Short mmCIF file of C-alpha atoms and ligand atoms in Angstrom, two decimals:
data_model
loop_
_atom_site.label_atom_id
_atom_site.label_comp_id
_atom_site.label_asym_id
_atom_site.label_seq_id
_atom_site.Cartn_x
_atom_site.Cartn_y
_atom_site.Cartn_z
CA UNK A 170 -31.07 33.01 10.12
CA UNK A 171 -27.56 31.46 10.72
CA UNK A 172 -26.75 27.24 11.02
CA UNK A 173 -23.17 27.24 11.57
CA UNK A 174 -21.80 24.03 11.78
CA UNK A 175 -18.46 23.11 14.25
CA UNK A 176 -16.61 19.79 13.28
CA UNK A 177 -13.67 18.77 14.17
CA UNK A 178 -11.44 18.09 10.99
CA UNK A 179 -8.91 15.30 12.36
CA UNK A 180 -8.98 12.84 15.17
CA UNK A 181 -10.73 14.59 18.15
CA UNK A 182 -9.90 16.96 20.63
CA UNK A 183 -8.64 19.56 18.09
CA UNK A 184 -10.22 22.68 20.43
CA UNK A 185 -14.28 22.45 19.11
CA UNK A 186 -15.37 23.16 23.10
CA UNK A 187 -13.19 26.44 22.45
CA UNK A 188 -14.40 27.96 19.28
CA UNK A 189 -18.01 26.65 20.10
CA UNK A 190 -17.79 28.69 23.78
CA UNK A 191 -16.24 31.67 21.58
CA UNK A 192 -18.74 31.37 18.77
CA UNK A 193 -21.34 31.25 21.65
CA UNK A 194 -21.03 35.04 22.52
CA UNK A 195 -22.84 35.78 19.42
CA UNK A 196 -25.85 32.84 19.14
CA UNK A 197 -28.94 32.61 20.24
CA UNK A 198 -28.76 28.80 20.61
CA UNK A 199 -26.17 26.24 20.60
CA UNK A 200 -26.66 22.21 19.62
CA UNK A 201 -24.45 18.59 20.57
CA UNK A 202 -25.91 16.33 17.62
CA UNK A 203 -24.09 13.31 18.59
CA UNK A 204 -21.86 11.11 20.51
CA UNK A 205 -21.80 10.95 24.14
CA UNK A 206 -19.56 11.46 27.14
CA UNK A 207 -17.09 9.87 25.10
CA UNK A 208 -16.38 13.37 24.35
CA UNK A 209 -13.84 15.59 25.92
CA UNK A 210 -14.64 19.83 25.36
CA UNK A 211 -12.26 22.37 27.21
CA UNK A 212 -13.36 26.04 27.77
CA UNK A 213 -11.21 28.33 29.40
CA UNK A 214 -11.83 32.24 30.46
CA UNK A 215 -11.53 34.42 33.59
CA UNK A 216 -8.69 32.02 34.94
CA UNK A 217 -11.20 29.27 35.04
CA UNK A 218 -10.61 25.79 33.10
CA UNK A 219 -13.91 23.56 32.79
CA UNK A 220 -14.20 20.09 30.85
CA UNK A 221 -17.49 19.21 29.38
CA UNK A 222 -18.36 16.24 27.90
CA UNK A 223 -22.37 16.11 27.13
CA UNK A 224 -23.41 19.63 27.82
CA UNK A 225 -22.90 22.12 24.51
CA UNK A 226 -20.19 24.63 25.21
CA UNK A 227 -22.59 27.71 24.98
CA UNK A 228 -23.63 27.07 28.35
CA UNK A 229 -21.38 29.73 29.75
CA UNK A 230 -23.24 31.84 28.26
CA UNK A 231 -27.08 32.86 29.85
CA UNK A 232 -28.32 34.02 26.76
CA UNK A 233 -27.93 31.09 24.50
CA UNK A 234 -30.30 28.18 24.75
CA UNK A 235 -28.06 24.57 24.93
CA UNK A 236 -29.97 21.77 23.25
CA UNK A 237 -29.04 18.02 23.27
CA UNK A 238 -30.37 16.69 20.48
CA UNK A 239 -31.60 13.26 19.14
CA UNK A 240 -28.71 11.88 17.48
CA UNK A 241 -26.47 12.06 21.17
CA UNK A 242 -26.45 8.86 23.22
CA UNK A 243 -26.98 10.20 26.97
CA UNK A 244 -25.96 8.75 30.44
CA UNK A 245 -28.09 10.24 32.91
CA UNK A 246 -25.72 9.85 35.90
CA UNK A 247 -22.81 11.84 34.04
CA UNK A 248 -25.40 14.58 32.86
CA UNK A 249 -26.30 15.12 36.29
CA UNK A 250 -22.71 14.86 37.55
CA UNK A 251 -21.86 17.36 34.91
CA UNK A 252 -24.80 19.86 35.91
CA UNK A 253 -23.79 19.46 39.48
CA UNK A 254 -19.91 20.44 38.60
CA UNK A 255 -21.38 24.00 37.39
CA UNK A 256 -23.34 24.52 39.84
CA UNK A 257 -20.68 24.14 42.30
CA UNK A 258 -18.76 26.35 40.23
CA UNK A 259 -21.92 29.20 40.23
CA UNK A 260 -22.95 28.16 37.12
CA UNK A 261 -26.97 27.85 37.96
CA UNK A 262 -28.55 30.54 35.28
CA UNK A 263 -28.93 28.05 31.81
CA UNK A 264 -31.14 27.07 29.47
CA UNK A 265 -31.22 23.45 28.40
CA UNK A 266 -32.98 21.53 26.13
CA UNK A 267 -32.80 17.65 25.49
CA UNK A 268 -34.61 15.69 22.63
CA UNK A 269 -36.92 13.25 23.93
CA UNK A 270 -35.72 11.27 20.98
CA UNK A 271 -32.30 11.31 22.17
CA UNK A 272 -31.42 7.70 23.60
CA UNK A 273 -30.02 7.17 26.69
CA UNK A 274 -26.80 5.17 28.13
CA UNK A 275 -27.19 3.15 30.73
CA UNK A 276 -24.48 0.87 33.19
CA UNK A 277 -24.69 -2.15 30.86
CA UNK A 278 -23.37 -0.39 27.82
CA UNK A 279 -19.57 0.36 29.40
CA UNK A 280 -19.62 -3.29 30.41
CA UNK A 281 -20.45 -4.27 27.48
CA UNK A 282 -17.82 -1.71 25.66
CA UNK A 283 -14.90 -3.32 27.90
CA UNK A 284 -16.43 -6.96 26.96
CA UNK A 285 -16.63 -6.21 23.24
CA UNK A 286 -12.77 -4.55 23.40
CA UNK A 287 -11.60 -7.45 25.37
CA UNK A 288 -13.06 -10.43 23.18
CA UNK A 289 -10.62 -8.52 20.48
CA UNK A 290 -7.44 -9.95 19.59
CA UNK A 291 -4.63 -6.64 20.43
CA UNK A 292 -4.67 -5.47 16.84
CA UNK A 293 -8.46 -5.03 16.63
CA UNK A 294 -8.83 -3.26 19.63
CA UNK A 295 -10.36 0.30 19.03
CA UNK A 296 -9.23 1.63 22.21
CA UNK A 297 -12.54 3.50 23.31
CA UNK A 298 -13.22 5.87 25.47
CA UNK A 299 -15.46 2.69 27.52
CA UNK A 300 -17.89 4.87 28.19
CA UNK A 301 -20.43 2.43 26.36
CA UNK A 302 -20.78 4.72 23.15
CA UNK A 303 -20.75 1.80 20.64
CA UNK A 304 -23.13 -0.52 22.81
CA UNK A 305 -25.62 1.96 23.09
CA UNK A 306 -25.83 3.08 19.13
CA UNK A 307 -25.38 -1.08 18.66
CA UNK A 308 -28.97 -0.93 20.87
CA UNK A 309 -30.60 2.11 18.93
CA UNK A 310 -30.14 0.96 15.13
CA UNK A 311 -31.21 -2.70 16.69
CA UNK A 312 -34.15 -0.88 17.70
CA UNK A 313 -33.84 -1.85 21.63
CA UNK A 314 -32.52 1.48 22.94
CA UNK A 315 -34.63 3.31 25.31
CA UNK A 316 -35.41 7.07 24.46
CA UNK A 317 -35.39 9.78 26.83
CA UNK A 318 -39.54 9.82 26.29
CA UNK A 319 -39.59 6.50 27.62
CA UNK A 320 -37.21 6.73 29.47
CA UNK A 321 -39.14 9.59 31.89
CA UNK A 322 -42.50 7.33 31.55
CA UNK A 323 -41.70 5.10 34.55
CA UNK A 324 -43.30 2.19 33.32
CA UNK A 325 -42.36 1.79 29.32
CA UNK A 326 -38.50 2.31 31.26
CA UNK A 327 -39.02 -0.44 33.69
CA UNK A 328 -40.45 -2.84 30.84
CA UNK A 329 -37.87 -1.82 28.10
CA UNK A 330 -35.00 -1.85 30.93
CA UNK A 331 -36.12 -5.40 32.02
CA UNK A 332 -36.02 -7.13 28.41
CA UNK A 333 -32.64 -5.52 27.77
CA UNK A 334 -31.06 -6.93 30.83
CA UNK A 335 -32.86 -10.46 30.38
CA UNK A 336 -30.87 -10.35 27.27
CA UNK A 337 -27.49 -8.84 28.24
CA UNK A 338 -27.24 -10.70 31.93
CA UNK A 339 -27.06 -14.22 29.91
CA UNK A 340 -24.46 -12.78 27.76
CA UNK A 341 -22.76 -11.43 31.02
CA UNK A 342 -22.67 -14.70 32.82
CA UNK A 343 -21.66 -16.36 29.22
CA UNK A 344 -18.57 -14.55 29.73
CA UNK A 345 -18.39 -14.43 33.05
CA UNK A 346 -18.67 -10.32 33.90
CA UNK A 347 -21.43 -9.14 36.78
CA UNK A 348 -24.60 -8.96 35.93
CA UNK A 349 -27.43 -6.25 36.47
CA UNK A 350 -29.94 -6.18 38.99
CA UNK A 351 -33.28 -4.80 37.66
CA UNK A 352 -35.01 -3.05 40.45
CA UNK A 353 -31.14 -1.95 41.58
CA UNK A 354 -30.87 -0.16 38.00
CA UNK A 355 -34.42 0.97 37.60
CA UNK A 356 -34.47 2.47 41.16
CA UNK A 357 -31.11 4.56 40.68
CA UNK A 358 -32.00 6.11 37.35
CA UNK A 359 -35.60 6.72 38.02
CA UNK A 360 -34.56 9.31 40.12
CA UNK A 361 -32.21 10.47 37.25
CA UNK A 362 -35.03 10.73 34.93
CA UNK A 363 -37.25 12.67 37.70
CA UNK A 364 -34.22 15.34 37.68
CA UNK A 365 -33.76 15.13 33.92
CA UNK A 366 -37.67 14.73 32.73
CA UNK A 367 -37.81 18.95 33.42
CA UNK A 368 -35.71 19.42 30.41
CA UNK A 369 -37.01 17.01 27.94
CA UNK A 370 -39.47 18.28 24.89
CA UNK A 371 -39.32 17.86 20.97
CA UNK A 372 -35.80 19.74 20.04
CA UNK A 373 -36.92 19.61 16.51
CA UNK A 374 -39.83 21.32 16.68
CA UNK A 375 -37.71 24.47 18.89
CA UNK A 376 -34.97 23.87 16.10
CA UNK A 377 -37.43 25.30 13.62
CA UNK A 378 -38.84 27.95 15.67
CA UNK A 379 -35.86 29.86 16.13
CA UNK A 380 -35.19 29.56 12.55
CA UNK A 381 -38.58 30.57 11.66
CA UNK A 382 -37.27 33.67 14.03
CA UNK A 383 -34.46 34.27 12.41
CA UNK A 384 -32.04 32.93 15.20
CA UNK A 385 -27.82 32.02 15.31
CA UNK A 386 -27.55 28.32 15.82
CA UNK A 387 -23.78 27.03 16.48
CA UNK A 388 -24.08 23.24 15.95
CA UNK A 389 -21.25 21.46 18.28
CA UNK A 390 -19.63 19.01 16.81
CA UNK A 391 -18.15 15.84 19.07
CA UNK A 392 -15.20 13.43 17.86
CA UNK A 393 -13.31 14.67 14.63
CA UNK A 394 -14.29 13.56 11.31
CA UNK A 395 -12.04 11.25 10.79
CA UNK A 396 -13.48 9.17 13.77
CA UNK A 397 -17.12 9.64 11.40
CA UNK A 398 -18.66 5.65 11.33
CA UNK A 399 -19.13 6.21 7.66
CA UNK A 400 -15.76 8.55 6.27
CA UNK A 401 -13.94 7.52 9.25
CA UNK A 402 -10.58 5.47 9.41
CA UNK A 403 -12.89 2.51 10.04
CA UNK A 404 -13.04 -0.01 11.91
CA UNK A 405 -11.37 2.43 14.48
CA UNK A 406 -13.96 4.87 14.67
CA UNK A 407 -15.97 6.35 16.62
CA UNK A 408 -20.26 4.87 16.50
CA UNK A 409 -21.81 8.01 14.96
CA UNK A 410 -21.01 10.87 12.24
CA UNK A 411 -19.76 13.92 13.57
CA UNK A 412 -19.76 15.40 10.08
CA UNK A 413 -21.84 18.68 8.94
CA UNK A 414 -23.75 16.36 6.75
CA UNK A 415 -24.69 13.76 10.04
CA UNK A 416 -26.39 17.53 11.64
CA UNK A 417 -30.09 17.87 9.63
CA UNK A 418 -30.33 13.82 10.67
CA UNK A 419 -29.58 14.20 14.12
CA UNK A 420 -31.18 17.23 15.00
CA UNK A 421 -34.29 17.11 12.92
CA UNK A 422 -33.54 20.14 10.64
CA UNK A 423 -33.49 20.79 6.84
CA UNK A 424 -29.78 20.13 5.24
CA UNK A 425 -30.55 23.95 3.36
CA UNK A 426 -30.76 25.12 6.60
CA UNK A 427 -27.00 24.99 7.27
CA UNK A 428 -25.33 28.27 5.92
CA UNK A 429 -21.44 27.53 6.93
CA UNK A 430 -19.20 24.86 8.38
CA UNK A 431 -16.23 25.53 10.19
CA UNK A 432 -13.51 23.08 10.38
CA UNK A 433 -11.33 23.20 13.75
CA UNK A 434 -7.63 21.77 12.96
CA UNK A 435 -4.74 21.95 15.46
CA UNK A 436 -1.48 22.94 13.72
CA UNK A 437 -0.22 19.69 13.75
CA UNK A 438 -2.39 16.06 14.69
CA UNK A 439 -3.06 14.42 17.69
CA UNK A 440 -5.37 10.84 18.10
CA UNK A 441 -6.06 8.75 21.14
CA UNK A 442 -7.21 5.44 21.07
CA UNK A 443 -6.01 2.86 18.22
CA UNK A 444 -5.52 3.11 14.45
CA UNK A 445 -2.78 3.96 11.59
CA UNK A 446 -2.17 7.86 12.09
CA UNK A 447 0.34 8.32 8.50
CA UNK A 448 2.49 11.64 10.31
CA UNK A 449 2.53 9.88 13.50
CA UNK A 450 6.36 10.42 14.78
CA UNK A 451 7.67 10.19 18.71
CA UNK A 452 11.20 12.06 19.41
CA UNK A 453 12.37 14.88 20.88
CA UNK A 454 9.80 17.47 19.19
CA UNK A 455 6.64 15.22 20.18
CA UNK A 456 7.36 14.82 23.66
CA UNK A 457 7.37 19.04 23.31
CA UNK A 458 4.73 19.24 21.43
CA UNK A 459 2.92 16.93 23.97
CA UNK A 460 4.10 18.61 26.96
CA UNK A 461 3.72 22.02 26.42
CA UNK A 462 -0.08 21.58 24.27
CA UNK A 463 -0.88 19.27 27.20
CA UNK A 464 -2.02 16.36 25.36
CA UNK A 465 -3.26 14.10 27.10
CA UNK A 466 -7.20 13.04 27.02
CA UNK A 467 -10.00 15.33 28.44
CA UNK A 468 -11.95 12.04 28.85
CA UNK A 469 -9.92 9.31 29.64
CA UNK A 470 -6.25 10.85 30.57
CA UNK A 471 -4.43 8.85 28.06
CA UNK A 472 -1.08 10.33 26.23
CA UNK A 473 -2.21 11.39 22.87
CA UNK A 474 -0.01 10.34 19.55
CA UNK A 475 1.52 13.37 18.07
CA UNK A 476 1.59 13.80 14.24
CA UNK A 477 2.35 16.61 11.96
CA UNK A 478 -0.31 17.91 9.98
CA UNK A 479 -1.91 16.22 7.33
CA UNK A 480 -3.52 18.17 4.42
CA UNK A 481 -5.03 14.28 2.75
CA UNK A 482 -7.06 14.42 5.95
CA UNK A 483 -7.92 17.99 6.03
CA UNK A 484 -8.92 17.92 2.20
CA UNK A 485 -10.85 14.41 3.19
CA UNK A 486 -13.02 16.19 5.74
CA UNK A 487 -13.27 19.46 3.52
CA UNK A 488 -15.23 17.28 0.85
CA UNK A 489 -17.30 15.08 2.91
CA UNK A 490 -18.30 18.32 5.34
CA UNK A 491 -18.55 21.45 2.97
CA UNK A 492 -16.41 23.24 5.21
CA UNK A 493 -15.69 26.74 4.34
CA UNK A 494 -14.29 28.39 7.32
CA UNK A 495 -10.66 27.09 8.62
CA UNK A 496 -9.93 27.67 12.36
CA UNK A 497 -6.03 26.60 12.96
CA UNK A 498 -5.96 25.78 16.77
CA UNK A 499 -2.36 25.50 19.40
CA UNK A 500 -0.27 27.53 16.63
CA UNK A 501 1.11 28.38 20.06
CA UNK A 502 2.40 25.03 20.67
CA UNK A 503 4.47 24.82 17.58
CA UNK A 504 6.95 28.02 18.61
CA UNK A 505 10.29 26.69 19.78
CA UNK A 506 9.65 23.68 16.92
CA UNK A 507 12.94 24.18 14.31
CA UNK A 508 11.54 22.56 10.88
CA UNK A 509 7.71 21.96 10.82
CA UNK A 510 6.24 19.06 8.10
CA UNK A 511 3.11 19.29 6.36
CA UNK A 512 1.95 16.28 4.69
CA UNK A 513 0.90 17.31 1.05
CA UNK A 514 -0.57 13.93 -0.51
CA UNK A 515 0.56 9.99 0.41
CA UNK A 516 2.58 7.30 -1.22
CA UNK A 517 0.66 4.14 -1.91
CA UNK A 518 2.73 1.44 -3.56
CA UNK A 519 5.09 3.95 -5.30
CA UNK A 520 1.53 6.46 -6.48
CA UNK A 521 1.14 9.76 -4.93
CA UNK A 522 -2.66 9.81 -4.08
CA UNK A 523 -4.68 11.93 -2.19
CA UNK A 524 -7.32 10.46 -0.64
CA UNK A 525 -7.75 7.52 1.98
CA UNK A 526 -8.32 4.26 1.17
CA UNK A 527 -11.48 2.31 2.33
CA UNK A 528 -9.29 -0.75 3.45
CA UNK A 529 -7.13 -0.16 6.24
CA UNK A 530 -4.53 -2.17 4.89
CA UNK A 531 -4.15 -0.30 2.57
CA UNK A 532 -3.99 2.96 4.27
CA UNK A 533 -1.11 1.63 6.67
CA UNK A 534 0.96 1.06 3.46
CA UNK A 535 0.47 4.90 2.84
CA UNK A 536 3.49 7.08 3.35
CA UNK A 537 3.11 10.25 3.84
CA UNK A 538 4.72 13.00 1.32
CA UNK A 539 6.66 16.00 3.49
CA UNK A 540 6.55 19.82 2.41
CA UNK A 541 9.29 21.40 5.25
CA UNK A 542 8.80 24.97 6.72
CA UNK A 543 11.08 26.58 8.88
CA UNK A 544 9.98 27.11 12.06
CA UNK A 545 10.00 30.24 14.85
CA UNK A 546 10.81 31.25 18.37
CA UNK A 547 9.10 33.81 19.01
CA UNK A 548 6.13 33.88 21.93
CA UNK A 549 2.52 34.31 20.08
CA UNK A 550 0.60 33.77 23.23
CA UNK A 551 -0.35 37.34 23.04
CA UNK A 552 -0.80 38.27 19.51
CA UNK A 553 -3.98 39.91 18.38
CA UNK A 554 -3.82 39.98 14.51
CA UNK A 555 -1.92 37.70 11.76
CA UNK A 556 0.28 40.79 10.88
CA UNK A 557 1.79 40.35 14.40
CA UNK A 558 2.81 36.94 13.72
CA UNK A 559 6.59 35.99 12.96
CA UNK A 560 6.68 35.92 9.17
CA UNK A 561 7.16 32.16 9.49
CA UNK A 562 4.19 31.69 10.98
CA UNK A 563 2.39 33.61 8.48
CA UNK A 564 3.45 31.31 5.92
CA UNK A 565 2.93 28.06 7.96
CA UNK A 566 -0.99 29.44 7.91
CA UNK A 567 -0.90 30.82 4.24
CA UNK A 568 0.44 27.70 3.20
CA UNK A 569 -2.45 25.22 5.01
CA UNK A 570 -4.94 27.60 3.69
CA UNK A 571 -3.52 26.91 0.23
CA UNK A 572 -3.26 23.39 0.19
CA UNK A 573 -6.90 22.44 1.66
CA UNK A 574 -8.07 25.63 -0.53
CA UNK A 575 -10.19 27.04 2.53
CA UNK A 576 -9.59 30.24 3.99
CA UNK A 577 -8.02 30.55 7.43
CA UNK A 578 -10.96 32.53 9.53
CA UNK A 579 -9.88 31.98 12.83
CA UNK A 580 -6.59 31.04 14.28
CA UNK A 581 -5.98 30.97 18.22
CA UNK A 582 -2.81 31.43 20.22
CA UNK A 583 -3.83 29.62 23.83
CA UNK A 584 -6.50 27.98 25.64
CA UNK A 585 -8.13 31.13 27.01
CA UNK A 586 -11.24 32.91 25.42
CA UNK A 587 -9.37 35.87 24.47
CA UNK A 588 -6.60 34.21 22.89
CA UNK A 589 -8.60 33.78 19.35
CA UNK A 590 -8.40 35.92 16.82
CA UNK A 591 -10.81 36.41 14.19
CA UNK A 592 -9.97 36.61 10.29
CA UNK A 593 -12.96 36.56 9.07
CA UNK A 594 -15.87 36.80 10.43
CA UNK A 595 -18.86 33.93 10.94
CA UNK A 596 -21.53 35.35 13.45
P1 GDP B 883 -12.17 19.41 21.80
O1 GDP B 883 -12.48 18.02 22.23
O2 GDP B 883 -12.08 19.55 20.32
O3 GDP B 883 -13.09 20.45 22.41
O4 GDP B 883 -10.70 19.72 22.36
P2 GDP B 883 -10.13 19.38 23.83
O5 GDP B 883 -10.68 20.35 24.79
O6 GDP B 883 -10.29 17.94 24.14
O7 GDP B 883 -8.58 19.58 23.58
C1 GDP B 883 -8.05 20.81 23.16
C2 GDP B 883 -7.04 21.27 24.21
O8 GDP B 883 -6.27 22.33 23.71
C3 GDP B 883 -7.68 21.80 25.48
O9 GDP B 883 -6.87 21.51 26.57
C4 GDP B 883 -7.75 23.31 25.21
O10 GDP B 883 -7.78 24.08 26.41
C5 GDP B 883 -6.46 23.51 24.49
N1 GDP B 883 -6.43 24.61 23.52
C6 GDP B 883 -7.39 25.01 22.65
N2 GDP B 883 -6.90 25.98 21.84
C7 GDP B 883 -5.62 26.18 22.20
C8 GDP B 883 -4.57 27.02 21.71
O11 GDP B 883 -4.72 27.77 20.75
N3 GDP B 883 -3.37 26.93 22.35
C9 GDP B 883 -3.15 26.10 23.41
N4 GDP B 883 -1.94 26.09 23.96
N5 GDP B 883 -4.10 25.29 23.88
C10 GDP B 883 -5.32 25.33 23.28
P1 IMO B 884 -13.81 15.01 21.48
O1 IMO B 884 -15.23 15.43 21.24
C1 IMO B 884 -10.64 12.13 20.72
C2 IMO B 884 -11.84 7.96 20.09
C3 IMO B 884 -11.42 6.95 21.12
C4 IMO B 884 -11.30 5.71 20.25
C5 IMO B 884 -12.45 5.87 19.26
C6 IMO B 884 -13.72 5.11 19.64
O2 IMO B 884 -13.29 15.40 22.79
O3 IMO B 884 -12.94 15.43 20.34
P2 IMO B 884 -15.59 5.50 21.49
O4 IMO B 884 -15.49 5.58 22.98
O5 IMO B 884 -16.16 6.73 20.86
O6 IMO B 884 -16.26 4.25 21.01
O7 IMO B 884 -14.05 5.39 20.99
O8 IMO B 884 -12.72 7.27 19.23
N1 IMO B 884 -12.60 9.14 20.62
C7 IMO B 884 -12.08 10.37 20.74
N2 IMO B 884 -10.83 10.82 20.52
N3 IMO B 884 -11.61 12.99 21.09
C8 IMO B 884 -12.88 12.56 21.28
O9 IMO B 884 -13.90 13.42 21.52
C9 IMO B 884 -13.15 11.18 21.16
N4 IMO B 884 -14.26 10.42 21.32
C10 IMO B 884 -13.91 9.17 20.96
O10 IMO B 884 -10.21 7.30 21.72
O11 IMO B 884 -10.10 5.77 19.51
MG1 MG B 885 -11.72 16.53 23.50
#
């Protein structure tokens, strides 16, 4: 029995969809525990790029079983939009689970995501995906979201549906956004839950059968733990936890299950959307960086802020996740890059501390402290082992894996499948 646990260790989008796909190969089953569409994965392999954003990355893979599971928020019209995009790419041979206790997303929440955003003053604004992530967690914990069991029972959906958009169209016209027509909504995503309702059953109780066989489980992480609603950089977070510990909660199995967590960095920082990012610089080397990693959302399209990397944030997520395996993402990006900074603790009204503080105030007064590393030119697109690596490089790993004090088991050269390479190995 294996519960390995993906999380993303910074802001997002640090390659999860990548090592999930390549951790795949070897599992028997592979779990999304939470967020939504809000969520951005990129696999790559036979000259193929695909973008995923609520189906787990093992679906490449015909073996593995892909489960959705009841801590995601789901919109039924993307799901099927997503399903549709593989099968017109000859991706029909899957297996795919989805919690009936998941909850599901429906049109009001993204209004109600651009409403909230606007009724912000500029410096509040979270800058979210609008995809209606918030809204629809705001619904579940107010205990008015609509589960995917009720939501394939035609009649607790239309009942449920109708008392939410009572409640929402008044607020609507309030401010002076459309409102929803029941029968409009209910028709349309009836026939969403007709096409869905096939792969809907307790995930839980399969969750604990395979372990009871003795299965792999890869457990996908969405978002980056530094987005978590809890250990986040709150208020501009994310609406859920994407840490290991936020996993036996959302999915329904026991926290001894879990038997490693691997944390996915890029080799420097990237974040979309709002918030105080300490290493966050724009010249000359983050327009490269930007350009030749190609960052720019998955989701949304938006230019992401460059950063160097930031060891405060990587030993944050390390105690709040257990994570044990390292896996150092776009080295690739960095070559070309003369000095490269890590940040090795922050400077908080003349202090050196080294953790982040709970008021975001605060935390924008934190400065960070540089360590400086010489950089190298060398192409690594097509290395296959660390020994191959310019000596530089070497030591820009050696010295990450020092300072967060977790070894380095994976590091990868380029988007493609085969550019990983394996230090140690987890399945
Ligand atoms: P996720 O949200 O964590 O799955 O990450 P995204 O897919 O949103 O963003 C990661 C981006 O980096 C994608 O475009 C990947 O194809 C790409 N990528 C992943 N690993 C590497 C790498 O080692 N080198 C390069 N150049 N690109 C990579
Ligand atoms: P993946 O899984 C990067 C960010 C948004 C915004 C904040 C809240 O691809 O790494 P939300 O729509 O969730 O309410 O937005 O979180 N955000 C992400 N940033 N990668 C993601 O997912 C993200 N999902 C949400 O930009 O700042
Ligand atoms: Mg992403």
């Amino acid at each position: 029995m294996k519960n390995v646990v993906i999380v993303g260790t910074q802001w997002g989008d640090e390659g999860k969809g990548k090592i999930t796909d390549f951790l795949a190969g070897k599992a028997d089953v592979v779990v999304r525990f939470q967020g939504g569409n809000n969520a951005g994965h990129t696999i790559t392999f036979d000259g193929e790029k695909y973008a995923l954003h609520l189906i787990p990355s093992g679906i490449f893979r015909q073996e593995a079983m892909n489960i959705l599971a009841n801590g995601m928020v789901i919109n039924p019209e993307a799901l099927i939009e997503e399903l549709t995009m593989l099968e017109n790419n000859g991706i029909t041979n899957y297996n795919l689970s989805i919690s009936d206790r998941a909850h599901v997303l429906l049109p009001y929440h993204a209004q109600l995501d651009q409403l909230y955003e606007d009724l912000k003053s500029n410096d509040k604004k979270v800058g979210t995906t609008k995809k209606g992530i918030g809204p629809a967690y705001m619904d579940k914990v107010s205990r008015i979201g609509i589960r995917m069991a009720e939501f394939i029972d035609d009649t607790t959906f239309y009942d449920k549906l109708q008392d939410n958009l009572v409640y929402y169209n008044k607020l609507f016209v309030l401010y002076g956004y459309p409102t929803y027509d029941l029968k409009t909504v209910f028709d349309e995503y009836k026939k969403y839950a007709q096409e869905i309702k096939q792969f809907v059953t307790d995930t839980t109780l399969l969750l604990h059968k395979y372990n009871k066989e003795g299965k792999k489980i890869v457990y996908e992480g969405a978002q980056g733990n530094l987005l978590c609603i809890e250990h986040g950089t709150y208020p501009y977070v994310t609406s859920s936890s994407p840490t290991a510990a936020s996993v036996p909660l959302n999915t329904g199995i026991s926290p001894q299950f879990i038997t490693d967590v691997v944390g996915i960095t890029k080799a420097y920082s990237t974040r979309v959307g709002a918030g105080y990012f300490a290493t966050e610089f724009e010249n000359k080397a983050a327009k490269y960086i930007r350009k030749v990693g190609h960052e720019f959302g998955t989701t949304t399209g938006r230019p992401r802020r460059i950063g160097w990397i930031d060891t405060v944030v990587l030993r944050h997520s390390k105690r709040i996740s257990g994570i044990n395996h390292l896996s150092v993402m776009l080295l690739d990006v960095l070559t070309g890059v003369k000095e490269l900074k890590i940040c090795t603790a922050y400077k908080l009204d003349d202090k050196e501390i080294d953790y982040i503080p709970a008021n975001i105030k605060d935390y924008k007064k934190c400065k960070p402290v540089y360590e400086t590393l010489k950089g190298w030119e060398e192409d690594i697109t097509k290395v296959s082992s660390f020994s191959d690596l310019p000596v530089e490089a070497q030591t820009y790993l050696t010295r990450i894996s020092e300072l967060t004090n977790i070894p380095i088991s994976i590091f990868s050269v380029g988007p493609d499948r085969t550019q990983t390479i394996i230090m140690k190995k987890i399945l």
